[in-house]
XYZ file of C-alpha atoms in Angstrom:
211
model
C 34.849 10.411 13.701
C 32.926 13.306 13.853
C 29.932 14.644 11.516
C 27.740 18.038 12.233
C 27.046 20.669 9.801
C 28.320 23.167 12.206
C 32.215 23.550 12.533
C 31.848 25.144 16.194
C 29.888 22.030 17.526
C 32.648 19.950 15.842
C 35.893 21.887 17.620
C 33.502 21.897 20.894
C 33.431 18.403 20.573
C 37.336 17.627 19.696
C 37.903 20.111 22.577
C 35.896 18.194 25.032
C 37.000 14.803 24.029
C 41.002 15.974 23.959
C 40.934 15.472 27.460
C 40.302 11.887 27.565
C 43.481 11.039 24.424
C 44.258 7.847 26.109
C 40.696 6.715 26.123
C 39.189 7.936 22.679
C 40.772 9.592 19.862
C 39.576 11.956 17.254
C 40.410 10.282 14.128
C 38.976 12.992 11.872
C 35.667 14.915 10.547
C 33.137 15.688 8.637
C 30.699 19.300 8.274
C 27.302 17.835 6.697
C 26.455 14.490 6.147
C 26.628 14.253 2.638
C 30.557 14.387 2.347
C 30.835 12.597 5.959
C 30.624 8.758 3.850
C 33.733 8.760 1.733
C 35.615 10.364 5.078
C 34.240 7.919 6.565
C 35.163 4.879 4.074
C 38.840 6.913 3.938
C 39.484 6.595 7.944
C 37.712 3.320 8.953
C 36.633 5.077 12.394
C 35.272 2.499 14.907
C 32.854 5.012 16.089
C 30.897 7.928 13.941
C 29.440 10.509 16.401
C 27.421 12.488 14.579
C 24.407 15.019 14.581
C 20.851 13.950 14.262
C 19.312 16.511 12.162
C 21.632 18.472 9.307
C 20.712 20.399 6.380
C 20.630 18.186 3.894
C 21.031 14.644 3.892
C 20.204 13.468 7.902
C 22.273 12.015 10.729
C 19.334 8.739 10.574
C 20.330 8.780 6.547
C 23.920 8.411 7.255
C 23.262 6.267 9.825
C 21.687 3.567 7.579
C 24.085 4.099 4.906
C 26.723 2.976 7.251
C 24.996 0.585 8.862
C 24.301 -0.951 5.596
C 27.375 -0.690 4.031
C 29.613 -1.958 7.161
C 27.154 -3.327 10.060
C 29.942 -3.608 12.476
C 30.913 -0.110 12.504
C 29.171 1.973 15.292
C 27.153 4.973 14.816
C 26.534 6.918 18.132
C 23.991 10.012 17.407
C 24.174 13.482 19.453
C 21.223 15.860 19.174
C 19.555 18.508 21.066
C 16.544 17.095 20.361
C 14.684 15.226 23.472
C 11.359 14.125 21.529
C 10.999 10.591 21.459
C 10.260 10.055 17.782
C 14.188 10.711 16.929
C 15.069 8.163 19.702
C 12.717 5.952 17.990
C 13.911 6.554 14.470
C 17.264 6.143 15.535
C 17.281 2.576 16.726
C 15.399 1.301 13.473
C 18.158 3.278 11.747
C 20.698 0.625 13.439
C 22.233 3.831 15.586
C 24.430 2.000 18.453
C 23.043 4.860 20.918
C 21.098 8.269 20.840
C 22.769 11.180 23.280
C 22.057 14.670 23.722
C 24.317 17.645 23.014
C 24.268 18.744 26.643
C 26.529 15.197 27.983
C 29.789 16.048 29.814
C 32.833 15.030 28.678
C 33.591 12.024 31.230
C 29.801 10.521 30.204
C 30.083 10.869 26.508
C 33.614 9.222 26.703
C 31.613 6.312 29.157
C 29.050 5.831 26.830
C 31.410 5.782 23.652
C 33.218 3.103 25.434
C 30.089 1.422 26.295
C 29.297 1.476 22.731
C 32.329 0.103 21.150
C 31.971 -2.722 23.285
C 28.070 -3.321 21.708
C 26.502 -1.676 24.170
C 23.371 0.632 23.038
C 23.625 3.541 24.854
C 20.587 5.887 25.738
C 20.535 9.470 27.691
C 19.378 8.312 30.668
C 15.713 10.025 31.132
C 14.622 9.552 26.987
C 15.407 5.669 27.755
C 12.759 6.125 31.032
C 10.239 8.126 28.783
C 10.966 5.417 26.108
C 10.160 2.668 28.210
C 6.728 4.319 29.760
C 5.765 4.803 25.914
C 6.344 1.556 24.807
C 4.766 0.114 27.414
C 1.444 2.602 26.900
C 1.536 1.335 23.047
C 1.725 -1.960 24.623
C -1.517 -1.261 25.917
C -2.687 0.352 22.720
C -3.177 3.683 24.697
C -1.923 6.107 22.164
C -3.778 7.340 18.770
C -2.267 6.564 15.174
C 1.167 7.983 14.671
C 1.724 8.092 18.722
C 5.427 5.984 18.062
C 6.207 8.561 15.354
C 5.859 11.428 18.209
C 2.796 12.821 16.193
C 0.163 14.610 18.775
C -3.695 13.725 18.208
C -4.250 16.740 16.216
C -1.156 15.929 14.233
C -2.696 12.391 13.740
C -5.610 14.170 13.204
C -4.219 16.412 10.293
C -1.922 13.474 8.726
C -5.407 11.395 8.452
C -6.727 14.317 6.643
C -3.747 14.587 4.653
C -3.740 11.232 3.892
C -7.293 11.194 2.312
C -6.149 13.880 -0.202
C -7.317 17.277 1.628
C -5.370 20.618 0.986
C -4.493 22.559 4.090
C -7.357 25.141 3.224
C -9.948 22.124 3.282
C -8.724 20.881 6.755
C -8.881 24.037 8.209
C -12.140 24.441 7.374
C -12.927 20.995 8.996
C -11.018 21.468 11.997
C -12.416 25.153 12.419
C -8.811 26.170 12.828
C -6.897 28.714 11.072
C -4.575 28.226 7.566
C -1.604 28.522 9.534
C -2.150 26.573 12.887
C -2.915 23.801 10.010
C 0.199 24.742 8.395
C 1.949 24.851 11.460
C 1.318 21.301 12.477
C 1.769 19.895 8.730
C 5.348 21.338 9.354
C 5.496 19.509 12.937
C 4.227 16.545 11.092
C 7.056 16.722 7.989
C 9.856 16.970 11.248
C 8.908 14.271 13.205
C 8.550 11.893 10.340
C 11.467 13.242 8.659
C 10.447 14.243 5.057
C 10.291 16.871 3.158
C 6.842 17.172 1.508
C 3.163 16.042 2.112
C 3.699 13.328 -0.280
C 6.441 11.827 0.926
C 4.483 12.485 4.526
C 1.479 10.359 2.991
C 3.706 7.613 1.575
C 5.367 7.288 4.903
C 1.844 7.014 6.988
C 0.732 4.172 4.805
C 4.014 2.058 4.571
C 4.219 2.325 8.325
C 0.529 1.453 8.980
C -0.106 5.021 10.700
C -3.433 4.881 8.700
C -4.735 3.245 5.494
């Protein structure tokens, strides 16, 4: 099954993958994640290939609602985005694989097979990158927030954040201007996929980025 909020990716995708009918079949689809569950509860798909980012509910927040409510379905996500945090994010989300929107027909239809079979399937240079940055954290070579994808002036900002300063007060401390601060706090809400600053806090503290 198929979820984006964008009908074009969705008939790109059905397109692409009509070639390969006696390997994988299009079973149906959803546009935006929040009506993609009771398709998806309707058509029992094996498979749900589906967008990382939507407006909206998320691709990782479907992802754990189907993981959660049936563990042995697969959820395979596509995205355009090649930063590491999502690739993180998506495995502790239960995601069965983490692709980008650029994959060929013949691959994706590999590496759904791969999947179905229990496979976790990885774009090929993220899972290099991936591996060279867990190894660095290994090593504890990276500054708070590194595994979220954060940059040390993110980190930087977030600690701020996190110790109650506005974005005026941090400019001022960084010497930086209102909107380079509220630039990053933006960067910052993305890549730990929230909406607000609190929500931004409460996520650095349950996930020990700072205390």
């Amino acid at each position: 099954m198929l979820v984006d909020d964008h009908e074009m990716v969705i008939e790109g995708l059905k397109a692409m993958l009509s070639a390969f009918r006696s390997r994988v079949r299009v079973v149906g689809e959803a546009v935006g994640a929040e009506t993609a569950m009771s398709v998806i509860d309707g058509l029992a798909p094996d498979i749900v290939l589906c967008d990382v980012r939507m407006q909206g509910s998320s691709g990782l927040d479907l992802c754990r609602a189907v993981r959660e409510r049936t563990p042995e379905r697969k959820v395979v996500l596509l995205s355009v985005y090649e930063d590491e945090q999502y690739l993180f994010q998506a495995m502790r989300a239960g995601a069965s694989g983490y692709l980008l929107k650029r994959i060929g027909g013949e691959e994706l239809v590999a590496q759904l097979e791969r999947a179905h079979a229990g496979e976790t399937v990885i774009d090929p240079g993220m899972a290099a990158r991936a591996v060279d940055t867990a190894a660095r954290l290994q090593r504890d070579e990276y500054w708070p927030g590194a595994r979220h994808g954060l940059t040390q002036r993110e980190s930087e900002i977030l600690s701020f954040m996190v110790a109650g300063l506005s974005n005026r007060a941090i400019a001022a401390k960084l010497v930086i201007g209102d909107e380079t601060v509220k630039s990053h706090v933006s960067s910052i809400y993305r890549k730990l996929d929230v909406a607000d600053r609190t929500a931004a806090v409460a996520t650095a503290l349950r996930e020990g980025i700072f205390q």
